[in-house]
Amino acid sequence: MATHDEIEIEVLRYHPETDSEPSYRTYRVPFAHETSVLQGLQYIKDRLDGSLTFRWSCRMAICGSCGMMINGVPNLTCSAFLREYHPGKLRIEPLAHLPIERDLAVDQTDFLEKLASIQPYIIPAESKAVDEGPFTQTPAQRERFYQYSECINCLLCYAACPQYGLDSGFLGPAALALLHRYNSDSRDVGKADRMPIVNAQEGVWACTLVGYCSEVCPKGVDPASAVNRNKVISTLDYFFRFMAPRGASE
Amino acid sequence: MAVRRPYVRPMAGWWRRNPFYIFYMLREATSVFVALYALQLLYGLYTLAVGEAAFDAWLVSLRHPLFLVFHGVALAAALLHAFTWFNVAPKAMPVLYLGSHRVADRTLVWAQYLIFAVISVAILGVVLGG
Amino acid sequence: MQIVQTDVVIVGGGGAGLRAAIAVAEADPDLNVSLISKVVPMRSHTVAAEGGSAGVVQTEDSLDSHFYDTVAGGDWLCEQPVVDYFVANCTREMVQLEHWGCPWSRKDDGDINVRNFGGMSTARTWFAADKSGFHILHTLFQTSLKYASVHRFDEFFCLDLIVVDGRCQGIVAIEVATGEFFRFEARAVIFATGGAGRVYPCNTNAGISTGDGMGIAFRHGVALRDMEFVQYHPTALPGSGLLMTEGCRGEGGYLVNKDGYRYLQDYGLGPVDPSPRPKAMELGPRDKVSQAFWHEDRQGRTLETPLGTAVHLDLRHLGRAKLLERLPMICEMAETFLGIDPAEAPIPVRPAVHYTMGGIWTDGDTATNLPGLFAAGECSSVGIHGANRLGSNSLAEIVVFGKVAGEQAARAARAAPAIDARATTHEAEASMQSALALLGQDGDQRLADLRDTMQTAMENGVGIYRSAEGMQTACQTLEKVRNDYSRVRLDDKSRAFNTEWLTVIELGFTLDVARAMAYSALQRTESRGAHQRLDGYEKRDDEHFLKHSLAYAVADAPPRIDYEGVVITKLPPAERVYGGMARQEGH
Ligand SMILES: Cc1cc2nc3c(=O)[nH]c(=O)nc-3n(C[C@H](O)[C@H](O)[C@H](O)COP(=O)(O)OP(=O)(O)OC[C@H]3O[C@@H](n4cnc5c(N)ncnc54)[C@H](O)[C@@H]3O)c2cc1C
Ligand code: SF4
Ligand code: FES
């Protein structure tokens, strides 16, 4: 690493075995043009303080491990660069609105349970044997859901959503985006099964359209659009059930 | 035996933490002015039903500097309200296609301004012309 | 220590592990499956695969052709009956993924689209834009949530196998969040722990690709096969090693040296065509393309960049529209990491370590030579890659053999004898104590220094081109690192989420893998596929080395290297031919 400059990184630390609440520690880190924020943290861990705890893996913004708050903004640390913050300093905190497991690592279990609850898999009209070959799906049909399938589960959108912070019962942006992904897939007929989740109080109606989730999403998923399109869908669903109370939507 | 002890951070004052949130709160606050303006308009309608004198008194009261200020603020709030909702409207609409091309969110936002402008000019035409 | 009683333990939540879990659940829903992974499954390294996965679909294509490409690509070190099974099942598995929702890219009529890939004689690589591994992994993960018998243990670190009476009866794991030890008692265990790119300093792999499963199995006397064959991918970013998929060249990208010259024509890969010709030029196999870079570099025809020499991957002539449709992630990465728009400027690239062809020895049914232990995916050597893997064969491998492993483990679990609880407790206690000792030990060595020394030694001595002298030096350094390992001092002595502790355990595994690689390489006195020598052994030597190497652990000594014959059924060894003379599709 061709080193040019040094930058100050302030990190929020919390150890569940010894700390009653989190506190900040500051490190000085040398960096070059191409040094990512993640590499800055790795430098601290390798050279200054091996006890600093954070998650990372792919280094290429696709595994979704390394999301943190950089100066108050949710971001993937592997694709943000120290030079962007120089000569100022960085304050790195674990993703907001999620419980801190240790230091910069948050507890992801709530999201994983929510993901499981939306039936995130194809529910086909009738089972098709593998020998019958693939389903036909035109590029236009694929386009209808593809953007929502690009979610890397990084949870930046949860850190962006104050409604989730205030009430973690809310299903939240990414889970709803993935729900919408399956409902919009031409191979899937599971929408009726998923509508009760959309309609529930913890579903789309907990959203007040702050819109920050889509702003911070690193993959252009635009979860806010999935949530708010489903408000329209939920209203129609309610209306049709109201019109035909014994309707087939159960 | 080791146990997990996740730390949950407090949410107090959350909306001050990020300019995006402050703007969101501002957007929500605009609804107060829009509501007050509507009430005031309703009152005008009411005076119309009561009689000419009451209506004229209402018209005069509208010229009071305090009311002028209020109208200025309400107009600004309404414009901000419209601006923010125009921006998010594409997120609530089903995706539109022209042929096989998806209509971009940005195009939809501009289309709303266009419609807004056309209607405003039409109303202005009616008011000034009529 | 906590105890979990289960039927099948699967270590690894990547493509291979998830496919195996689903296969067990479908084979017998009454079997309890414990899926253990040190990261939440969708963070596994499969997520990073870009280009795509092989499976014969086009009418002019044939299984024989895929077979031929794979065996020739592997320089004849492939188990031919296993390759036969593999090519016959790839397409099935791709269709299965499609039924589960994988958003494969399509043709206009809604059919599956395929692209060209290096070393393949026709287009047969299924792709989902340039996020194929990402979509495969998320599809498998989300589908796995359907099966009630699959119990996930996310962020559990597998420390050791429990072997009693010559039979694998479970594993010991650490719950990352708490540092608590868990003993999993199981009647069958599948390792699907992925590759070991982290043996080298500059690699395309994720941080988790530390070869844990290989290291653990090796310590229990399981053979590591063909470890000297380490694939360098020719197009990674200098410094970081981040990958620019071979799909770039499959779509028609050029590799040019500092003079703007498509240099691969000088290395037997010509003729130069404007558009991609299978198996020629940029679509040559990875070993040859990476080796060509080495020669260009030696002759001073590469470009200087701040992070090392490079050649240019030129995509400009493909046009922005095609780049955004077929290679959106490449565009995004070039922009983020280099500030380059590939439609406007060429991308500097150089070879980086990418794939471990070798791994845990298994038979064609994924069984290792330790009863009760199965292995699948990149951690295994089932025999299809030989001395050089073809791009897009390994995503296919993880699902084809992941499924086999699941089915075989289910069968083994039903047939296995009862577990000897007292003996497993004893074994597990011993592994726990040695892990705790690492945590407590005092010394003067820093973890990062040992890691760096190991990686540099491997790059210098066991790189693209090798010589006895270089490899010997590497071996000596590795032995020294191994000695110093017992003097690593950790900053963090606590238990909860202690990633420093887990990293030092990983380094122990990686170091064993590195040693298996270096010693296997040293003893192979020929050049074949990814193992190229410069010291008088420049030729392939079928008479002595048409053999797999087998590395076995020896207590307090270098690994013992054995050899095993290659099963050849239909295609006798011949010269590998690429470029204009190569066999194309339909033979
Ligand atoms: C950048 C890149 C691009 C690639 N592109 C392609 C491509 O286009 N086509 C192709 O065919 N191949 C490609 N490959 C290769 C292919 O992606 C991998 O070989 C394949 O994904 C490996 O899958 P796996 O399931 O074996 O392992 P992985 O996906 O690596 O999963 C390993 C799993 O094991 C777990 N694990 C490991 N150790 C432990 C432990 N000690 N305790 C608990 N859990 C553990 C991990 O948590 C993880 O879940 C690419 C590879 C890279 C690096
Ligand atoms: S929607 Fe975007 S921000 Fe939210 S988890 Fe998915 S990729 Fe991350
Ligand atoms: S390390 Fe994988 S997303 Fe950053």
mmCIF file of N, CA, C and O in Angstrom, chain A residues 14-16 19-22 72 94-101 107 143-144 147 159-163 165-166 208-212 214-215 222 224-225 228-229 232, chain B residues 2-12 14-15 17-21 24-25 27-28 84-85 88-97 99-103 105 108:
data_model
loop_
_atom_site.group_PDB
_atom_site.id
_atom_site.type_symbol
_atom_site.label_atom_id
_atom_site.label_comp_id
_atom_site.label_asym_id
_atom_site.label_seq_id
_atom_site.Cartn_x
_atom_site.Cartn_y
_atom_site.Cartn_z
ATOM 1 N N TYR A 14 -18.328 -1.597 21.711
ATOM 2 C CA TYR A 14 -19.187 -2.143 22.760
ATOM 3 C C TYR A 14 -18.848 -3.611 22.935
ATOM 4 O O TYR A 14 -18.843 -4.370 21.960
ATOM 5 N N HIS A 15 -18.536 -4.002 24.138
ATOM 6 C CA HIS A 15 -18.266 -5.412 24.407
ATOM 7 C C HIS A 15 -19.307 -5.944 25.381
ATOM 8 O O HIS A 15 -19.422 -5.454 26.503
ATOM 9 N N PRO A 16 -20.070 -6.950 24.949
ATOM 10 C CA PRO A 16 -21.182 -7.401 25.781
ATOM 11 C C PRO A 16 -20.737 -7.991 27.123
ATOM 12 O O PRO A 16 -21.523 -8.025 28.069
ATOM 13 N N ASP A 19 -18.934 -4.121 28.902
ATOM 14 C CA ASP A 19 -19.419 -2.741 28.823
ATOM 15 C C ASP A 19 -20.909 -2.649 29.136
ATOM 16 O O ASP A 19 -21.689 -3.495 28.694
ATOM 17 N N SER A 20 -21.277 -1.575 29.852
ATOM 18 C CA SER A 20 -22.709 -1.384 30.061
ATOM 19 C C SER A 20 -23.305 -0.563 28.917
ATOM 20 O O SER A 20 -24.475 -0.649 28.625
ATOM 21 N N GLU A 21 -22.474 0.237 28.291
ATOM 22 C CA GLU A 21 -22.946 0.958 27.105
ATOM 23 C C GLU A 21 -21.762 1.247 26.180
ATOM 24 O O GLU A 21 -20.606 1.169 26.593
ATOM 25 N N PRO A 22 -22.045 1.571 24.919
ATOM 26 C CA PRO A 22 -20.958 1.772 23.949
ATOM 27 C C PRO A 22 -20.200 3.077 24.200
ATOM 28 O O PRO A 22 -20.735 3.989 24.817
ATOM 29 N N GLY A 72 -22.640 8.866 10.190
ATOM 30 C CA GLY A 72 -24.090 8.920 10.322
ATOM 31 C C GLY A 72 -24.879 8.412 9.136
ATOM 32 O O GLY A 72 -26.104 8.382 9.177
ATOM 33 N N PRO A 94 -21.940 0.987 14.306
ATOM 34 C CA PRO A 94 -22.701 -0.124 13.740
ATOM 35 C C PRO A 94 -23.997 0.403 13.124
ATOM 36 O O PRO A 94 -24.449 1.495 13.481
ATOM 37 N N LEU A 95 -24.584 -0.346 12.215
ATOM 38 C CA LEU A 95 -25.812 0.074 11.553
ATOM 39 C C LEU A 95 -26.853 0.505 12.581
ATOM 40 O O LEU A 95 -27.104 -0.206 13.556
ATOM 41 N N ALA A 96 -27.440 1.665 12.350
ATOM 42 C CA ALA A 96 -28.434 2.191 13.289
ATOM 43 C C ALA A 96 -29.668 1.293 13.331
ATOM 44 O O ALA A 96 -29.908 0.503 12.410
ATOM 45 N N HIS A 97 -30.413 1.421 14.390
ATOM 46 C CA HIS A 97 -31.712 0.748 14.571
ATOM 47 C C HIS A 97 -31.596 -0.749 14.818
ATOM 48 O O HIS A 97 -32.593 -1.420 15.012
ATOM 49 N N LEU A 98 -30.397 -1.287 14.750
ATOM 50 C CA LEU A 98 -30.227 -2.723 15.007
ATOM 51 C C LEU A 98 -29.434 -2.883 16.300
ATOM 52 O O LEU A 98 -28.542 -2.076 16.585
ATOM 53 N N PRO A 99 -29.750 -3.915 17.082
ATOM 54 C CA PRO A 99 -29.030 -4.108 18.344
ATOM 55 C C PRO A 99 -27.547 -4.398 18.067
ATOM 56 O O PRO A 99 -27.213 -5.072 17.090
ATOM 57 N N ILE A 100 -26.677 -3.875 18.927
ATOM 58 C CA ILE A 100 -25.245 -4.101 18.742
ATOM 59 C C ILE A 100 -24.859 -5.420 19.400
ATOM 60 O O ILE A 100 -25.069 -5.617 20.589
ATOM 61 N N GLU A 101 -24.275 -6.308 18.606
ATOM 62 C CA GLU A 101 -23.801 -7.573 19.160
ATOM 63 C C GLU A 101 -22.447 -7.331 19.849
ATOM 64 O O GLU A 101 -22.254 -7.641 21.006
ATOM 65 N N ASP A 107 -26.872 -7.379 15.425
ATOM 66 C CA ASP A 107 -27.645 -8.614 15.469
ATOM 67 C C ASP A 107 -28.569 -8.652 14.247
ATOM 68 O O ASP A 107 -29.420 -7.793 14.076
ATOM 69 N N GLU A 143 -37.965 -8.524 -16.258
ATOM 70 C CA GLU A 143 -37.715 -7.147 -15.859
ATOM 71 C C GLU A 143 -38.656 -6.687 -14.740
ATOM 72 O O GLU A 143 -38.321 -5.853 -13.915
ATOM 73 N N ARG A 144 -39.871 -7.271 -14.710
ATOM 74 C CA ARG A 144 -40.867 -6.817 -13.717
ATOM 75 C C ARG A 144 -40.441 -7.080 -12.283
ATOM 76 O O ARG A 144 -40.910 -6.422 -11.381
ATOM 77 N N GLN A 147 -35.231 -6.123 -10.522
ATOM 78 C CA GLN A 147 -34.622 -5.125 -9.638
ATOM 79 C C GLN A 147 -34.768 -5.516 -8.160
ATOM 80 O O GLN A 147 -33.850 -5.349 -7.366
ATOM 81 N N ALA A 159 -31.248 0.421 8.603
ATOM 82 C CA ALA A 159 -30.564 1.474 9.351
ATOM 83 C C ALA A 159 -31.053 2.845 8.915
ATOM 84 O O ALA A 159 -30.865 3.837 9.615
ATOM 85 N N ALA A 160 -31.677 2.915 7.733
ATOM 86 C CA ALA A 160 -32.173 4.191 7.226
ATOM 87 C C ALA A 160 -33.610 4.456 7.661
ATOM 88 O O ALA A 160 -34.076 5.577 7.578
ATOM 89 N N CYS A 161 -34.300 3.430 8.099
ATOM 90 C CA CYS A 161 -35.747 3.538 8.319
ATOM 91 C C CYS A 161 -36.077 3.859 9.774
ATOM 92 O O CYS A 161 -35.981 2.993 10.642
ATOM 93 N N PRO A 162 -36.510 5.119 10.063
ATOM 94 C CA PRO A 162 -36.828 5.450 11.463
ATOM 95 C C PRO A 162 -38.041 4.671 11.966
ATOM 96 O O PRO A 162 -38.128 4.382 13.148
ATOM 97 N N GLN A 163 -38.956 4.324 11.067
ATOM 98 C CA GLN A 163 -40.130 3.578 11.529
ATOM 99 C C GLN A 163 -39.702 2.220 12.079
ATOM 100 O O GLN A 163 -40.246 1.737 13.064
ATOM 101 N N GLY A 165 -36.763 1.675 13.382
ATOM 102 C CA GLY A 165 -36.070 1.991 14.628
ATOM 103 C C GLY A 165 -37.041 2.192 15.778
ATOM 104 O O GLY A 165 -36.789 1.791 16.910
ATOM 105 N N LEU A 166 -38.193 2.812 15.459
ATOM 106 C CA LEU A 166 -39.169 3.096 16.516
ATOM 107 C C LEU A 166 -39.975 1.850 16.874
ATOM 108 O O LEU A 166 -40.379 1.672 17.999
ATOM 109 N N THR A 208 -44.241 5.291 6.485
ATOM 110 C CA THR A 208 -44.756 6.642 6.275
ATOM 111 C C THR A 208 -44.034 7.330 5.127
ATOM 112 O O THR A 208 -44.036 8.555 5.024
ATOM 113 N N LEU A 209 -43.416 6.530 4.293
ATOM 114 C CA LEU A 209 -42.708 7.043 3.116
ATOM 115 C C LEU A 209 -41.661 8.103 3.459
ATOM 116 O O LEU A 209 -41.674 9.178 2.887
ATOM 117 N N VAL A 210 -40.793 7.771 4.348
ATOM 118 C CA VAL A 210 -39.632 8.629 4.590
ATOM 119 C C VAL A 210 -38.746 8.605 3.339
ATOM 120 O O VAL A 210 -38.209 9.615 2.915
ATOM 121 N N GLY A 211 -38.614 7.413 2.757
ATOM 122 C CA GLY A 211 -37.921 7.311 1.472
ATOM 123 C C GLY A 211 -36.412 7.195 1.550
ATOM 124 O O GLY A 211 -35.732 7.023 0.532
ATOM 125 N N TYR A 212 -35.856 7.258 2.755
ATOM 126 C CA TYR A 212 -34.392 7.230 2.883
ATOM 127 C C TYR A 212 -33.835 5.853 2.529
ATOM 128 O O TYR A 212 -32.697 5.728 2.084
ATOM 129 N N SER A 214 -34.485 3.897 0.057
ATOM 130 C CA SER A 214 -34.091 3.811 -1.349
ATOM 131 C C SER A 214 -32.863 4.662 -1.634
ATOM 132 O O SER A 214 -32.062 4.345 -2.508
ATOM 133 N N GLU A 215 -32.755 5.737 -0.870
ATOM 134 C CA GLU A 215 -31.618 6.628 -1.042
ATOM 135 C C GLU A 215 -30.293 5.915 -0.721
ATOM 136 O O GLU A 215 -29.300 6.101 -1.401
ATOM 137 N N ASP A 222 -34.453 0.032 -4.689
ATOM 138 C CA ASP A 222 -35.568 0.951 -4.451
ATOM 139 C C ASP A 222 -36.670 0.284 -3.628
ATOM 140 O O ASP A 222 -37.811 0.144 -4.089
ATOM 141 N N ALA A 224 -38.396 1.373 -1.277
ATOM 142 C CA ALA A 224 -39.558 2.240 -1.010
ATOM 143 C C ALA A 224 -40.617 2.056 -2.087
ATOM 144 O O ALA A 224 -41.812 2.110 -1.820
ATOM 145 N N SER A 225 -40.186 1.815 -3.315
ATOM 146 C CA SER A 225 -41.176 1.647 -4.374
ATOM 147 C C SER A 225 -41.931 0.335 -4.176
ATOM 148 O O SER A 225 -43.126 0.260 -4.420
ATOM 149 N N ASN A 228 -44.452 1.003 -1.343
ATOM 150 C CA ASN A 228 -45.558 1.899 -1.651
ATOM 151 C C ASN A 228 -46.434 1.407 -2.794
ATOM 152 O O ASN A 228 -47.622 1.666 -2.814
ATOM 153 N N ARG A 229 -45.865 0.653 -3.708
ATOM 154 C CA ARG A 229 -46.727 0.015 -4.706
ATOM 155 C C ARG A 229 -47.650 -0.964 -4.004
ATOM 156 O O ARG A 229 -48.792 -1.150 -4.395
ATOM 157 N N VAL A 232 -50.905 0.460 -2.639
ATOM 158 C CA VAL A 232 -51.989 0.492 -3.618
ATOM 159 C C VAL A 232 -52.592 -0.909 -3.750
ATOM 160 O O VAL A 232 -53.818 -1.090 -3.705
ATOM 161 N N ALA B 2 -21.525 -18.158 28.587
ATOM 162 C CA ALA B 2 -21.626 -16.847 27.941
ATOM 163 C C ALA B 2 -23.047 -16.622 27.427
ATOM 164 O O ALA B 2 -23.690 -17.550 26.972
ATOM 165 N N VAL B 3 -23.524 -15.406 27.574
ATOM 166 C CA VAL B 3 -24.833 -15.085 27.021
ATOM 167 C C VAL B 3 -24.724 -13.868 26.120
ATOM 168 O O VAL B 3 -23.803 -13.070 26.245
ATOM 169 N N ARG B 4 -25.681 -13.766 25.235
ATOM 170 C CA ARG B 4 -25.693 -12.586 24.370
ATOM 171 C C ARG B 4 -26.301 -11.427 25.126
ATOM 172 O O ARG B 4 -27.257 -11.601 25.881
ATOM 173 N N ARG B 5 -25.753 -10.254 24.923
ATOM 174 C CA ARG B 5 -26.286 -9.063 25.576
ATOM 175 C C ARG B 5 -26.281 -7.919 24.581
ATOM 176 O O ARG B 5 -25.517 -6.966 24.707
ATOM 177 N N PRO B 6 -27.118 -8.043 23.537
ATOM 178 C CA PRO B 6 -27.122 -7.011 22.497
ATOM 179 C C PRO B 6 -27.548 -5.670 23.083
ATOM 180 O O PRO B 6 -28.431 -5.625 23.938
ATOM 181 N N TYR B 7 -26.923 -4.626 22.630
ATOM 182 C CA TYR B 7 -27.229 -3.287 23.133
ATOM 183 C C TYR B 7 -28.148 -2.564 22.147
ATOM 184 O O TYR B 7 -27.822 -2.420 20.962
ATOM 185 N N VAL B 8 -29.287 -2.107 22.657
ATOM 186 C CA VAL B 8 -30.224 -1.380 21.808
ATOM 187 C C VAL B 8 -30.064 0.107 22.058
ATOM 188 O O VAL B 8 -30.169 0.572 23.195
ATOM 189 N N ARG B 9 -29.771 0.845 21.000
ATOM 190 C CA ARG B 9 -29.541 2.281 21.155
ATOM 191 C C ARG B 9 -30.867 3.040 21.223
ATOM 192 O O ARG B 9 -31.834 2.651 20.572
ATOM 193 N N PRO B 10 -30.906 4.115 22.006
ATOM 194 C CA PRO B 10 -32.156 4.875 22.126
ATOM 195 C C PRO B 10 -32.481 5.611 20.830
ATOM 196 O O PRO B 10 -31.592 5.941 20.052
ATOM 197 N N MET B 11 -33.770 5.875 20.617
ATOM 198 C CA MET B 11 -34.203 6.576 19.404
ATOM 199 C C MET B 11 -34.495 8.055 19.651
ATOM 200 O O MET B 11 -34.797 8.788 18.699
ATOM 201 N N ALA B 12 -34.447 8.484 20.913
ATOM 202 C CA ALA B 12 -34.823 9.871 21.220
ATOM 203 C C ALA B 12 -34.059 10.847 20.315
ATOM 204 O O ALA B 12 -32.855 10.708 20.120
ATOM 205 N N TRP B 14 -34.256 11.185 17.166
ATOM 206 C CA TRP B 14 -33.779 10.552 15.931
ATOM 207 C C TRP B 14 -33.841 11.481 14.733
ATOM 208 O O TRP B 14 -32.955 11.456 13.880
ATOM 209 N N TRP B 15 -34.879 12.317 14.667
ATOM 210 C CA TRP B 15 -35.079 13.079 13.425
ATOM 211 C C TRP B 15 -34.071 14.199 13.247
ATOM 212 O O TRP B 15 -33.933 14.749 12.168
ATOM 213 N N ARG B 17 -30.916 13.604 13.564
ATOM 214 C CA ARG B 17 -29.623 12.976 13.278
ATOM 215 C C ARG B 17 -29.186 13.082 11.823
ATOM 216 O O ARG B 17 -28.050 12.819 11.495
ATOM 217 N N ASN B 18 -30.101 13.388 10.957
ATOM 218 C CA ASN B 18 -29.772 13.298 9.544
ATOM 219 C C ASN B 18 -30.583 14.339 8.780
ATOM 220 O O ASN B 18 -31.783 14.465 9.009
ATOM 221 N N PRO B 19 -29.949 15.103 7.891
ATOM 222 C CA PRO B 19 -30.676 16.128 7.133
ATOM 223 C C PRO B 19 -31.885 15.529 6.408
ATOM 224 O O PRO B 19 -32.924 16.185 6.270
ATOM 225 N N PHE B 20 -31.744 14.288 5.964
ATOM 226 C CA PHE B 20 -32.857 13.653 5.250
ATOM 227 C C PHE B 20 -34.090 13.564 6.150
ATOM 228 O O PHE B 20 -35.216 13.798 5.712
ATOM 229 N N TYR B 21 -33.852 13.221 7.421
ATOM 230 C CA TYR B 21 -34.966 13.103 8.359
ATOM 231 C C TYR B 21 -35.574 14.470 8.666
ATOM 232 O O TYR B 21 -36.790 14.605 8.810
ATOM 233 N N TYR B 24 -37.756 15.331 5.975
ATOM 234 C CA TYR B 24 -38.971 14.505 6.063
ATOM 235 C C TYR B 24 -39.948 15.107 7.072
ATOM 236 O O TYR B 24 -41.144 15.224 6.802
ATOM 237 N N MET B 25 -39.418 15.527 8.232
ATOM 238 C CA MET B 25 -40.291 16.105 9.248
ATOM 239 C C MET B 25 -40.914 17.406 8.735
ATOM 240 O O MET B 25 -42.084 17.688 8.992
ATOM 241 N N ARG B 27 -41.577 18.041 5.639
ATOM 242 C CA ARG B 27 -42.619 17.625 4.708
ATOM 243 C C ARG B 27 -43.890 17.266 5.460
ATOM 244 O O ARG B 27 -44.983 17.697 5.097
ATOM 245 N N GLU B 28 -43.722 16.530 6.547
ATOM 246 C CA GLU B 28 -44.895 16.159 7.336
ATOM 247 C C GLU B 28 -45.550 17.401 7.938
ATOM 248 O O GLU B 28 -46.766 17.501 7.999
ATOM 249 N N THR B 84 -42.345 17.483 -2.759
ATOM 250 C CA THR B 84 -41.912 16.211 -2.169
ATOM 251 C C THR B 84 -42.789 15.061 -2.653
ATOM 252 O O THR B 84 -42.296 13.981 -2.940
ATOM 253 N N TRP B 85 -44.087 15.312 -2.766
ATOM 254 C CA TRP B 85 -44.951 14.214 -3.213
ATOM 255 C C TRP B 85 -44.750 13.881 -4.684
ATOM 256 O O TRP B 85 -44.820 12.722 -5.067
ATOM 257 N N VAL B 88 -41.898 11.497 -4.817
ATOM 258 C CA VAL B 88 -42.078 10.107 -4.382
ATOM 259 C C VAL B 88 -43.204 9.388 -5.122
ATOM 260 O O VAL B 88 -43.311 8.171 -5.052
ATOM 261 N N ALA B 89 -44.033 10.141 -5.843
ATOM 262 C CA ALA B 89 -45.173 9.519 -6.510
ATOM 263 C C ALA B 89 -44.792 8.311 -7.376
ATOM 264 O O ALA B 89 -45.483 7.288 -7.346
ATOM 265 N N PRO B 90 -43.675 8.396 -8.156
ATOM 266 C CA PRO B 90 -43.358 7.231 -8.997
ATOM 267 C C PRO B 90 -43.169 5.954 -8.170
ATOM 268 O O PRO B 90 -43.333 4.849 -8.683
ATOM 269 N N LYS B 91 -42.811 6.105 -6.915
ATOM 270 C CA LYS B 91 -42.602 4.920 -6.080
ATOM 271 C C LYS B 91 -43.911 4.231 -5.726
ATOM 272 O O LYS B 91 -43.926 3.065 -5.369
ATOM 273 N N ALA B 92 -45.002 5.003 -5.761
ATOM 274 C CA ALA B 92 -46.275 4.420 -5.377
ATOM 275 C C ALA B 92 -47.068 3.928 -6.587
ATOM 276 O O ALA B 92 -48.045 3.219 -6.445
ATOM 277 N N MET B 93 -46.615 4.344 -7.790
ATOM 278 C CA MET B 93 -47.358 3.954 -8.992
ATOM 279 C C MET B 93 -46.878 2.613 -9.516
ATOM 280 O O MET B 93 -45.726 2.261 -9.349
ATOM 281 N N PRO B 94 -47.787 1.892 -10.184
ATOM 282 C CA PRO B 94 -47.296 0.704 -10.883
ATOM 283 C C PRO B 94 -46.285 1.137 -11.954
ATOM 284 O O PRO B 94 -46.356 2.265 -12.447
ATOM 285 N N VAL B 95 -45.363 0.253 -12.291
ATOM 286 C CA VAL B 95 -44.351 0.606 -13.282
ATOM 287 C C VAL B 95 -45.022 0.798 -14.639
ATOM 288 O O VAL B 95 -45.870 0.007 -15.046
ATOM 289 N N LEU B 96 -44.653 1.895 -15.300
ATOM 290 C CA LEU B 96 -45.240 2.166 -16.614
ATOM 291 C C LEU B 96 -44.274 1.759 -17.723
ATOM 292 O O LEU B 96 -43.070 1.948 -17.599
ATOM 293 N N TYR B 97 -44.825 1.219 -18.769
ATOM 294 C CA TYR B 97 -43.992 0.854 -19.908
ATOM 295 C C TYR B 97 -44.472 1.575 -21.142
ATOM 296 O O TYR B 97 -45.672 1.715 -21.370
ATOM 297 N N GLY B 99 -44.026 0.768 -24.883
ATOM 298 C CA GLY B 99 -43.463 -0.342 -25.653
ATOM 299 C C GLY B 99 -42.782 -1.277 -24.684
ATOM 300 O O GLY B 99 -43.374 -1.688 -23.683
ATOM 301 N N SER B 100 -41.495 -1.583 -24.925
ATOM 302 C CA SER B 100 -40.805 -2.475 -24.004
ATOM 303 C C SER B 100 -39.912 -1.677 -23.055
ATOM 304 O O SER B 100 -39.181 -2.248 -22.264
ATOM 305 N N HIS B 101 -39.969 -0.347 -23.162
ATOM 306 C CA HIS B 101 -39.102 0.479 -22.324
ATOM 307 C C HIS B 101 -39.816 0.952 -21.086
ATOM 308 O O HIS B 101 -40.946 1.432 -21.148
ATOM 309 N N ARG B 102 -39.130 0.828 -19.988
ATOM 310 C CA ARG B 102 -39.693 1.276 -18.734
ATOM 311 C C ARG B 102 -39.592 2.788 -18.664
ATOM 312 O O ARG B 102 -38.552 3.363 -18.966
ATOM 313 N N VAL B 103 -40.678 3.443 -18.276
ATOM 314 C CA VAL B 103 -40.633 4.892 -18.131
ATOM 315 C C VAL B 103 -39.869 5.221 -16.853
ATOM 316 O O VAL B 103 -40.198 4.730 -15.775
ATOM 317 N N ASP B 105 -38.362 7.011 -13.540
ATOM 318 C CA ASP B 105 -38.976 7.785 -12.460
ATOM 319 C C ASP B 105 -38.871 9.284 -12.733
ATOM 320 O O ASP B 105 -39.815 10.038 -12.533
ATOM 321 N N LEU B 108 -41.457 10.571 -15.012
ATOM 322 C CA LEU B 108 -42.765 10.677 -14.365
ATOM 323 C C LEU B 108 -42.855 11.931 -13.500
ATOM 324 O O LEU B 108 -43.881 12.609 -13.481
#
